[in-house]
Coordinates of N, CA, C and O in Angstrom, one line a residue:
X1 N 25.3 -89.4 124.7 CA 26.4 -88.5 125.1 C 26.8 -87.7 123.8 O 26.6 -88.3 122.7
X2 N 27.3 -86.8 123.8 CA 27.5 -85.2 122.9 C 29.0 -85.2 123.6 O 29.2 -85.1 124.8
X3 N 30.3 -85.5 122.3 CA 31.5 -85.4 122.5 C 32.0 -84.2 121.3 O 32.2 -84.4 120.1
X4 N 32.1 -83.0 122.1 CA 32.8 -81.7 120.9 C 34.1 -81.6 121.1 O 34.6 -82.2 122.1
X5 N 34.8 -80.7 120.1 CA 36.0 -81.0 119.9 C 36.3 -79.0 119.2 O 35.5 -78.2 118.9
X6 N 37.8 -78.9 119.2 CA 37.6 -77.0 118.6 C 39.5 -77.3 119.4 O 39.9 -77.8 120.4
X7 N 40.0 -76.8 118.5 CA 41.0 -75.7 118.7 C 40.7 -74.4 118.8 O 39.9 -73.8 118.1
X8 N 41.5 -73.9 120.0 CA 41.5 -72.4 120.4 C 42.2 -71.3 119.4 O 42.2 -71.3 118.2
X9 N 42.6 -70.4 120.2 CA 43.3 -69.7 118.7 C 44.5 -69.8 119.5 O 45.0 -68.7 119.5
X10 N 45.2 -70.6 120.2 CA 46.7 -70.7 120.4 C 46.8 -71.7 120.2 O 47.7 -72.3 120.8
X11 N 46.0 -72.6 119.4 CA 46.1 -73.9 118.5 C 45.7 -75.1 119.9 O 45.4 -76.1 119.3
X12 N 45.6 -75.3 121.0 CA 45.2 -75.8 121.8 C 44.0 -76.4 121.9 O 43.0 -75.8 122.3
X13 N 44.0 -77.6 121.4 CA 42.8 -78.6 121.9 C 41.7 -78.6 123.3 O 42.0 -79.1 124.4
X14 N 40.2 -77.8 122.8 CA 39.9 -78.4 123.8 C 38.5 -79.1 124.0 O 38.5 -79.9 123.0
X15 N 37.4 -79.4 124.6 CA 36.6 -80.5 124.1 C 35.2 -80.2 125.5 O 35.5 -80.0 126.7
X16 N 34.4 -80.2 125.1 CA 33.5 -80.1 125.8 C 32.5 -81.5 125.4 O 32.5 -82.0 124.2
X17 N 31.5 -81.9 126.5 CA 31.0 -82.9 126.4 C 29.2 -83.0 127.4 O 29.0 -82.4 128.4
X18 N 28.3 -83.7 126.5 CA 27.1 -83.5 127.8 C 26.4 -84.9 127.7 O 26.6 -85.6 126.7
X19 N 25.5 -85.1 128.6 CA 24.8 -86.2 128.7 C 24.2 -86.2 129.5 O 24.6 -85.4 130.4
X20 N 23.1 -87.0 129.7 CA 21.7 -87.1 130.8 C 21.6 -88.5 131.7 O 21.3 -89.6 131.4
X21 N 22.0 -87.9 132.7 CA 22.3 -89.2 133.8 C 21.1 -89.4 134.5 O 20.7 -88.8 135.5
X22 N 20.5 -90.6 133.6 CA 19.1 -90.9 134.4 C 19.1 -91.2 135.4 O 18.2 -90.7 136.0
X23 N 19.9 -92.0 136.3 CA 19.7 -92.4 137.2 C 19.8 -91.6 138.5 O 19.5 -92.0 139.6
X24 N 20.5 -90.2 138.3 CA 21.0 -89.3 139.1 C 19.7 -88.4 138.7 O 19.3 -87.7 139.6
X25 N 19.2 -88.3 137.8 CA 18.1 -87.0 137.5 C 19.0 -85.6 136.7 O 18.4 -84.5 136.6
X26 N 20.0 -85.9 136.3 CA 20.7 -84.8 136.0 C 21.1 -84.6 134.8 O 21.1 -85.6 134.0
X27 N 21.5 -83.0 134.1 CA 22.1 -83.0 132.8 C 23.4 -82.7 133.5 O 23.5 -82.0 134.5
X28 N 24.5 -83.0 132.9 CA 26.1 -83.4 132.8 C 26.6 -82.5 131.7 O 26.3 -82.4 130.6
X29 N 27.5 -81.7 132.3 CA 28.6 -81.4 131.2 C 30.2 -81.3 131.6 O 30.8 -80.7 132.5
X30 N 30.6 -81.9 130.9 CA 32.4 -82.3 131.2 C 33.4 -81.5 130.0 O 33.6 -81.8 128.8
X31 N 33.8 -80.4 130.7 CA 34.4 -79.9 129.5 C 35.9 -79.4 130.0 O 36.2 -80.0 131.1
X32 N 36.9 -78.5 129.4 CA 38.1 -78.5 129.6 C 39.2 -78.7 128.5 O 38.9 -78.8 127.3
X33 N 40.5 -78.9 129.0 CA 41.8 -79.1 127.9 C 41.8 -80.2 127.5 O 41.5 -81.1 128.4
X34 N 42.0 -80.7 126.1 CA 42.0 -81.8 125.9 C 43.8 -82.5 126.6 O 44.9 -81.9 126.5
X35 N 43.5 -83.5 127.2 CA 44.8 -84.1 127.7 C 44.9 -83.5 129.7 O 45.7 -84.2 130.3
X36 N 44.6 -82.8 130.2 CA 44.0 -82.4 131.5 C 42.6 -83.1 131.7 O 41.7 -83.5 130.8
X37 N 42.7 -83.3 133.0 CA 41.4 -83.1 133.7 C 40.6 -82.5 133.8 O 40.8 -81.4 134.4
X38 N 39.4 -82.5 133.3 CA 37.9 -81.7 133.2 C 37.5 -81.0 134.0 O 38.0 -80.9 135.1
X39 N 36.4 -80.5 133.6 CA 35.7 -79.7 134.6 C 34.3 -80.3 134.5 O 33.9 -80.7 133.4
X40 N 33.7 -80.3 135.5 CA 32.4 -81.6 135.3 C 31.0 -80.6 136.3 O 31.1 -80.3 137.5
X41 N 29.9 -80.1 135.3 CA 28.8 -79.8 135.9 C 27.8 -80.4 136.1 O 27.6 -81.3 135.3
X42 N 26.5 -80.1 137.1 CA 25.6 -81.1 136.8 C 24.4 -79.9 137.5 O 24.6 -79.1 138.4
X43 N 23.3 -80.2 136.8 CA 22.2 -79.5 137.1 C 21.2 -80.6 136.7 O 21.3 -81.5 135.8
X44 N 19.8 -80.4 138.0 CA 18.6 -81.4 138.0 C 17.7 -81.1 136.8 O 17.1 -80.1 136.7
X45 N 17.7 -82.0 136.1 CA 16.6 -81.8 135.5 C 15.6 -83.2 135.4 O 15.6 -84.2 136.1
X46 N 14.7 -83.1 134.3 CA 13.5 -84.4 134.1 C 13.8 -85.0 133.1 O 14.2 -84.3 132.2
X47 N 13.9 -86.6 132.8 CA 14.0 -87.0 131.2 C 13.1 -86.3 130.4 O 13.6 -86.4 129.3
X48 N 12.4 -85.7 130.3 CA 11.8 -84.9 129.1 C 12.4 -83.7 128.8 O 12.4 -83.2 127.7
X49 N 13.2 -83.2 129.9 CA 13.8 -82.2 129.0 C 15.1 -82.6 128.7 O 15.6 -81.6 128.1
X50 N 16.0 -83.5 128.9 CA 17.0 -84.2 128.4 C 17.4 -84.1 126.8 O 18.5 -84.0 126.4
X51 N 16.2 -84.1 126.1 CA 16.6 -84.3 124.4 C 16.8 -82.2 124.7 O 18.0 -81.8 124.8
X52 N 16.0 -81.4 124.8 CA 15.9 -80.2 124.5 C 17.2 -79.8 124.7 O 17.9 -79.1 124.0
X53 N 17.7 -80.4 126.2 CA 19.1 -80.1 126.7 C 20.1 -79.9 125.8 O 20.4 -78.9 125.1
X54 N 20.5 -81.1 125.8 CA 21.1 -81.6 124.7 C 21.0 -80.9 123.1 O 22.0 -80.7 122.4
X55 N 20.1 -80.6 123.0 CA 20.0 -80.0 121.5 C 20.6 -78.7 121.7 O 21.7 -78.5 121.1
X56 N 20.2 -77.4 122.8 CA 20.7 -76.6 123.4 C 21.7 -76.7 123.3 O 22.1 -76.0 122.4
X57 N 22.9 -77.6 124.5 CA 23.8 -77.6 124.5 C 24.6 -78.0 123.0 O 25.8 -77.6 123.0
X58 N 24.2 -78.7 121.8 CA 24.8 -78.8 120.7 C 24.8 -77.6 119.6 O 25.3 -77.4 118.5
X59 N 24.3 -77.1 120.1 CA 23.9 -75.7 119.1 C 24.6 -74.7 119.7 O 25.1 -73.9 118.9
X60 N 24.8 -74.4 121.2 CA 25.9 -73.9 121.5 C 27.3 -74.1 121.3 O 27.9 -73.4 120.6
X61 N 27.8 -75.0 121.8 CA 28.6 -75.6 121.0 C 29.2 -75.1 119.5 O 30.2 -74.4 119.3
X62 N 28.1 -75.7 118.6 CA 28.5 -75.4 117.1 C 28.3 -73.7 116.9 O 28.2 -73.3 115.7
X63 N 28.1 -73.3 117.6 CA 28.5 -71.8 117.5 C 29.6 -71.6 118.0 O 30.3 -70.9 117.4
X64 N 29.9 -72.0 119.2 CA 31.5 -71.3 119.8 C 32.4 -72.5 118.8 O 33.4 -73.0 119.4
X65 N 32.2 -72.8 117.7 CA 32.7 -73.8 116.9 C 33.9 -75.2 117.3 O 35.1 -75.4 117.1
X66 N 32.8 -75.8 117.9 CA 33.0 -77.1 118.1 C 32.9 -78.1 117.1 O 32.2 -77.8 116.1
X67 N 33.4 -79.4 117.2 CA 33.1 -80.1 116.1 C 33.2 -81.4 116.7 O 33.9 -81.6 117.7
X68 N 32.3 -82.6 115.9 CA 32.4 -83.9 116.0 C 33.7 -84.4 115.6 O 34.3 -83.8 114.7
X69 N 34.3 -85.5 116.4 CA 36.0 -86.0 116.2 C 35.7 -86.7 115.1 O 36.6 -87.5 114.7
X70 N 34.4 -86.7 114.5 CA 34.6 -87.3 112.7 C 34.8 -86.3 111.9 O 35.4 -86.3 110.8
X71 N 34.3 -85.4 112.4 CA 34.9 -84.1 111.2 C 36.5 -83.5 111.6 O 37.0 -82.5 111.1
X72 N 37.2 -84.2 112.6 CA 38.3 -83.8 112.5 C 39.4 -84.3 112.2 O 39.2 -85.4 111.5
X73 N 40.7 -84.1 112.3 CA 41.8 -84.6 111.9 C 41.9 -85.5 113.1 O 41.9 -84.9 114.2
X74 N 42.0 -86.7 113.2 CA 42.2 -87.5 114.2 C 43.2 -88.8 113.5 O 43.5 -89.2 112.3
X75 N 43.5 -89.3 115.1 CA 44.6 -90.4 114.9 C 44.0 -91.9 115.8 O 43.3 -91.9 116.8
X76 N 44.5 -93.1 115.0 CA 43.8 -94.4 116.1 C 44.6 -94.6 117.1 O 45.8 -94.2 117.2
X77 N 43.9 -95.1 117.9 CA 44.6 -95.4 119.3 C 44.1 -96.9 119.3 O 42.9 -97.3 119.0
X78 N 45.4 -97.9 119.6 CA 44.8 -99.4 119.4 C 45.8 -99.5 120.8 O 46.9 -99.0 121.0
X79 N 44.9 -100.2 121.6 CA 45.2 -100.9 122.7 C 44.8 -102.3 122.4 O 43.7 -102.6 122.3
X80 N 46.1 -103.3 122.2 CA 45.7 -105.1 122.5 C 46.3 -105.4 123.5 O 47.3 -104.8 124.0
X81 N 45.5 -106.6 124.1 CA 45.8 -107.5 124.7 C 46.0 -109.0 124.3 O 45.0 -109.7 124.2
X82 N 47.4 -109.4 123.9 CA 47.9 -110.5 123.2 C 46.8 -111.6 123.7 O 46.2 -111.4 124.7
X83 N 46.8 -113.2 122.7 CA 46.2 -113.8 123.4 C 46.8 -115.3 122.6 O 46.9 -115.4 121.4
X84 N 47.3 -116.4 123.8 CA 48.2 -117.3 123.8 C 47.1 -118.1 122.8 O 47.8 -118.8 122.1
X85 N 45.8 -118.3 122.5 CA 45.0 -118.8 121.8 C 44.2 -118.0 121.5 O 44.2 -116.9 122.0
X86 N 43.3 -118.8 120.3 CA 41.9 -117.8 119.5 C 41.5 -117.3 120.6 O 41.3 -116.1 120.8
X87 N 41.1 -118.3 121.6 CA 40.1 -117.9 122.7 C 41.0 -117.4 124.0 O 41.9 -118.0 124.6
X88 N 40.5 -116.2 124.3 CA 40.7 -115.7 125.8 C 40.7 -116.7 127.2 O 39.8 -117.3 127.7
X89 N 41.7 -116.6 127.5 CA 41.8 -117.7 129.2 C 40.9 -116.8 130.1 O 40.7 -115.6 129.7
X90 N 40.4 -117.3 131.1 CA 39.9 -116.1 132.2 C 41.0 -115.3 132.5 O 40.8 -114.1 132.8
X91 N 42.2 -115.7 132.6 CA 43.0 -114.6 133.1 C 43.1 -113.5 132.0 O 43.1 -112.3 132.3
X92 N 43.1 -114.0 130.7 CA 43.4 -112.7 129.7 C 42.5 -112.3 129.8 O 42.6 -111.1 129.7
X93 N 41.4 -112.7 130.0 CA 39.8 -111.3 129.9 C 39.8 -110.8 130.7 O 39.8 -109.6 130.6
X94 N 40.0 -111.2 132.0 CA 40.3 -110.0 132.8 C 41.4 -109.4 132.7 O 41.3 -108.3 133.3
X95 N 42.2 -109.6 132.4 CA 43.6 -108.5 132.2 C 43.3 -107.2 131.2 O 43.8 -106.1 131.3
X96 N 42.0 -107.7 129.8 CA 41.6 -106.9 129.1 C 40.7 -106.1 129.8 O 40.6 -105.0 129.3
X97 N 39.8 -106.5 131.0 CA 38.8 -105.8 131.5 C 39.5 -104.8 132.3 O 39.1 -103.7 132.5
X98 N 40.8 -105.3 132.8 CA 41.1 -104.2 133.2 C 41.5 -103.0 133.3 O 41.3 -101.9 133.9
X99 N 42.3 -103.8 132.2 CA 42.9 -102.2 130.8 C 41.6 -101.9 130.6 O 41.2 -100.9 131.3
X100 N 40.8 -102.3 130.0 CA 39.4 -101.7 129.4 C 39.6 -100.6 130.5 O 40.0 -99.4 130.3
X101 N 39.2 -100.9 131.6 CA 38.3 -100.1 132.7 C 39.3 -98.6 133.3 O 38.9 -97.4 133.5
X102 N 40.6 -99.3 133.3 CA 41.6 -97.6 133.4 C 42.1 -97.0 132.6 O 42.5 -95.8 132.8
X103 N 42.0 -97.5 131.5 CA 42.2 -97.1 129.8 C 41.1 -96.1 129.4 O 41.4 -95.0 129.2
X104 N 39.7 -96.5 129.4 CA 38.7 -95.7 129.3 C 38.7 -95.0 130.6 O 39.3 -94.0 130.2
X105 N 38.6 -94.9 131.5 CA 38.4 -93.6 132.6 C 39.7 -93.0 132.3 O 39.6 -91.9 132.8
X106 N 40.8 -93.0 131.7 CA 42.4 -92.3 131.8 C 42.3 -91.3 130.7 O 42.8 -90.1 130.7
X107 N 41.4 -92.0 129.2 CA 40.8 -91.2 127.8 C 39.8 -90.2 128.0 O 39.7 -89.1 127.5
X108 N 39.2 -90.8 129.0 CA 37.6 -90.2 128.8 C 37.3 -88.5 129.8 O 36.6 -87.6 129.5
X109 N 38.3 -88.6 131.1 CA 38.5 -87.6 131.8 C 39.5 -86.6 131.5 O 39.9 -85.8 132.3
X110 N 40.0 -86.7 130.0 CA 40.8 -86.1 129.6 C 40.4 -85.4 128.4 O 41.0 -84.4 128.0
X111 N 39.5 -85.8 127.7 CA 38.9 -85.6 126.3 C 39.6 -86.2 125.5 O 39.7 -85.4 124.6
X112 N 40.3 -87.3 125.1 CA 40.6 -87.8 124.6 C 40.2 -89.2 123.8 O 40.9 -89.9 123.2
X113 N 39.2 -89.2 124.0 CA 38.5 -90.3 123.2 C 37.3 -91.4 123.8 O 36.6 -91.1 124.8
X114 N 37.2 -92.2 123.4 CA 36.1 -93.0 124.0 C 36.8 -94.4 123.7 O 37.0 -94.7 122.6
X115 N 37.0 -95.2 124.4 CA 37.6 -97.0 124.0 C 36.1 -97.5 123.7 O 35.1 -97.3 124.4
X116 N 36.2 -98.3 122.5 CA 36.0 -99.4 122.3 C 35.8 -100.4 123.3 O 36.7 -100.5 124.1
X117 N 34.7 -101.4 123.5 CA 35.2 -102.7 124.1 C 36.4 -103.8 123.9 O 37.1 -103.5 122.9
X118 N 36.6 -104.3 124.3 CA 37.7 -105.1 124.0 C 36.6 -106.2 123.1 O 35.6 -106.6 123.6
X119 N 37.1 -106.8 121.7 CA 36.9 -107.6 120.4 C 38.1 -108.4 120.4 O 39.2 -107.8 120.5
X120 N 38.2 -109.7 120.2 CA 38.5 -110.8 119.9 C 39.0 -110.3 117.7 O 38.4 -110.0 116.7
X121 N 40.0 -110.3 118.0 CA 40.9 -109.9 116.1 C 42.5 -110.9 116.0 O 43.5 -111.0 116.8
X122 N 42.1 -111.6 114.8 CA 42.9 -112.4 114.7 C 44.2 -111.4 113.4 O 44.1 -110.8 112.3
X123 N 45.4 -111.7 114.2 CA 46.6 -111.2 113.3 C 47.2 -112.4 112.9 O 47.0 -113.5 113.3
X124 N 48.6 -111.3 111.4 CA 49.7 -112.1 111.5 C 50.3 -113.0 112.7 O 50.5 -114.3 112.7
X125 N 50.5 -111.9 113.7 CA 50.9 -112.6 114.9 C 50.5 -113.4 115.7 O 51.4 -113.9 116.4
X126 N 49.0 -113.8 115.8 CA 48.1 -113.8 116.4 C 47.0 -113.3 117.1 O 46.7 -112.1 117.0
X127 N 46.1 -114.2 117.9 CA 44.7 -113.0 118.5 C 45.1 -112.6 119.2 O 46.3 -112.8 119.6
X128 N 44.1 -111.6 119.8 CA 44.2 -110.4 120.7 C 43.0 -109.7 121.0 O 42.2 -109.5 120.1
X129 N 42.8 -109.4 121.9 CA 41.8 -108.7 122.8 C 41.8 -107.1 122.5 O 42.3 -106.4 123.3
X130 N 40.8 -106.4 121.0 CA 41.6 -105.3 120.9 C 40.6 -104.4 121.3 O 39.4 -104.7 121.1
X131 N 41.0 -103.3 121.8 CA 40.7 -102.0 121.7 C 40.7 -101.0 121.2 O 41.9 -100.6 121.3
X132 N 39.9 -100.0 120.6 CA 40.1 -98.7 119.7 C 39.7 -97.7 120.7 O 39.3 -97.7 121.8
X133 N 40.0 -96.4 119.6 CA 40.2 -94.8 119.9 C 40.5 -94.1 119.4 O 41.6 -94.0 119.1
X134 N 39.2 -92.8 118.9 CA 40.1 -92.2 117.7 C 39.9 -90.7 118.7 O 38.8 -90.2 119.2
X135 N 41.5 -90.1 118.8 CA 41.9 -89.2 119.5 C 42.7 -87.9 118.6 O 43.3 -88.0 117.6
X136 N 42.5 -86.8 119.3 CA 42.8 -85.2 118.4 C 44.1 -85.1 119.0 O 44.6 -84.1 118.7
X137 N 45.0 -86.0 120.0 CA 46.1 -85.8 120.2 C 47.0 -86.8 120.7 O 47.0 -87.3 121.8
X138 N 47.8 -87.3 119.6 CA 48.2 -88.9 119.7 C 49.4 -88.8 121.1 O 49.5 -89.7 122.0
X139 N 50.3 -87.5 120.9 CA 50.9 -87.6 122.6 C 50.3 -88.0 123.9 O 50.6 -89.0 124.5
X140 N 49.3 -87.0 124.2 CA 49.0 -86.8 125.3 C 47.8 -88.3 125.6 O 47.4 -88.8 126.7
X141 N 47.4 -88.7 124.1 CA 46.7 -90.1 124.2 C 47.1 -90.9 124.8 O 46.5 -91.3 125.7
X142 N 48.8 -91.5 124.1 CA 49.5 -92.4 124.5 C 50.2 -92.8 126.0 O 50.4 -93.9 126.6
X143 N 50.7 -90.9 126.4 CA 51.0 -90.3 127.8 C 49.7 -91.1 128.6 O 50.0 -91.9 129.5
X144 N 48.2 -91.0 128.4 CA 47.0 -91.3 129.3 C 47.1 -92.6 129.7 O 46.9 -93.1 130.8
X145 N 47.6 -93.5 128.0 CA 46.9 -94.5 128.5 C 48.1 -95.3 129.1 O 47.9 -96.3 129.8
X146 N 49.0 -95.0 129.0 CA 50.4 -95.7 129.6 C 50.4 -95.2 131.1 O 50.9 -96.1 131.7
X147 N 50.0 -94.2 131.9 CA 49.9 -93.7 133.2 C 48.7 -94.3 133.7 O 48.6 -94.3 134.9
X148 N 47.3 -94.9 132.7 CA 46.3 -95.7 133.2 C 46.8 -97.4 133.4 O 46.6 -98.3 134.2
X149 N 47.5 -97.3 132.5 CA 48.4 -98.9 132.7 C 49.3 -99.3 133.8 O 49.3 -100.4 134.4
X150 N 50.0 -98.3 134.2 CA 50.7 -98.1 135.2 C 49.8 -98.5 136.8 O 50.3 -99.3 137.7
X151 N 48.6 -97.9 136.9 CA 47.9 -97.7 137.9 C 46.9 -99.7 137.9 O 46.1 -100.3 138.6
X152 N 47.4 -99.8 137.1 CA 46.7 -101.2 137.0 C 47.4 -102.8 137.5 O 48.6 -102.7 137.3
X153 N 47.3 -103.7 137.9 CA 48.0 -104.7 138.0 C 48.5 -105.7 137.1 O 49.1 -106.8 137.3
X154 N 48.1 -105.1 135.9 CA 48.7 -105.9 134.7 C 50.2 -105.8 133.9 O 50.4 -105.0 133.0
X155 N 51.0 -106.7 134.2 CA 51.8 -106.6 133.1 C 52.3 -106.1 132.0 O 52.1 -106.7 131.0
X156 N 53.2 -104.6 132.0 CA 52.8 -103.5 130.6 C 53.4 -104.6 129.7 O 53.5 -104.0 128.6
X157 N 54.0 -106.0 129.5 CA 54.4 -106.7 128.9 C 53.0 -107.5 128.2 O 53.1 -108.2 127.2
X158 N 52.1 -107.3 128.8 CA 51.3 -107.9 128.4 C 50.2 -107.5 128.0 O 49.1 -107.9 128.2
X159 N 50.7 -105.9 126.7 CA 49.3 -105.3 126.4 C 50.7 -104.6 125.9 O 51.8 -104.5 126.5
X160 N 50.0 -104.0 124.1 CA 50.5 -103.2 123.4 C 49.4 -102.3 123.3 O 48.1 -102.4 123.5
X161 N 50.5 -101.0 122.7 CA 50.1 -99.9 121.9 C 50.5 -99.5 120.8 O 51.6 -99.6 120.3
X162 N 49.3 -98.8 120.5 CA 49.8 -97.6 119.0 C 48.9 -96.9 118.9 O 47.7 -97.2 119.2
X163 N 49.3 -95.7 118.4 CA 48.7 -94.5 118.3 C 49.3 -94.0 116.7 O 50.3 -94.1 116.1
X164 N 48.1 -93.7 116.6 CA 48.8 -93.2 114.8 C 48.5 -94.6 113.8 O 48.8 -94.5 112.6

């Protein structure tokens, strides 16, 4: 996957994206406002022409001046999920799987970043189930993943944030 990034000239984030969904036969492109809902294309093609695509589509791109979110100004996004011991109970891994799972679809249809898996990190405070994210807009980040939290059955007591 090919994740671009570009402010407009009214200073507006926005992010275009592509990839080759083998199993559909298709090339993909998801582009749009960063922090909105995308716009999602798909046309047939063959895994052989998948790399050419792709190259295509990145070279366009870096002409309408897009850029990789390492070359930009970006902020972390840490999603944990506390954990009463080193090791995860089955209930806490799934509480993390779940966050994982509405957390990334809430980032990812937004242009806002890509999560991490959830990693096992021991703090001052103790472990935790963490997740990363490095995002071009720490509002509308935080706005995503707290409205994906919401939609979930987990406890917002039972999972922090930070952005920045």
């Amino acid at each position: 996957m090919i994740s671009l990034f570009r402010q407009n000239s009214e200073a507006a984030w926005e992010y275009r994206e592509a990839w080759y969904d083998e199993a559909a036969g298709e090339f993909v492109v998801h582009y749009g406002a960063v922090g909105a809902n995308g716009k999602l294309t798909a046309e047939k093609a063959q895994a052989d022409e998948a790399e050419a695509l792709l190259e295509g589509f990145a070279a366009q791109c870096e002409a309408d001046g897009y850029r990789e979110i390492g070359q930009l100004q970006t902020v972390e996004l840490v999603v944990a999920v506390p954990l009463k011991a080193s090791e995860p109970s089955a209930s806490e891994r799934r509480n993390a799987e779940t966050v994982h799972t509405a957390v990334l679809t809430g980032l990812a249809w937004r242009g806002l970043g890509a999560l991490s898996d959830p990693e096992i990190e021991e703090h001052a405070d103790g472990a935790a189930l963490v997740m990363r994210a490095r995002t071009v807009h720490r509002r509308k980040a935080g706005e995503a993943v707290r409205g994906a939290l919401r939609a979930t059955d987990v406890p917002a007591s039972k999972v922090r944030i930070r952005v920045g």
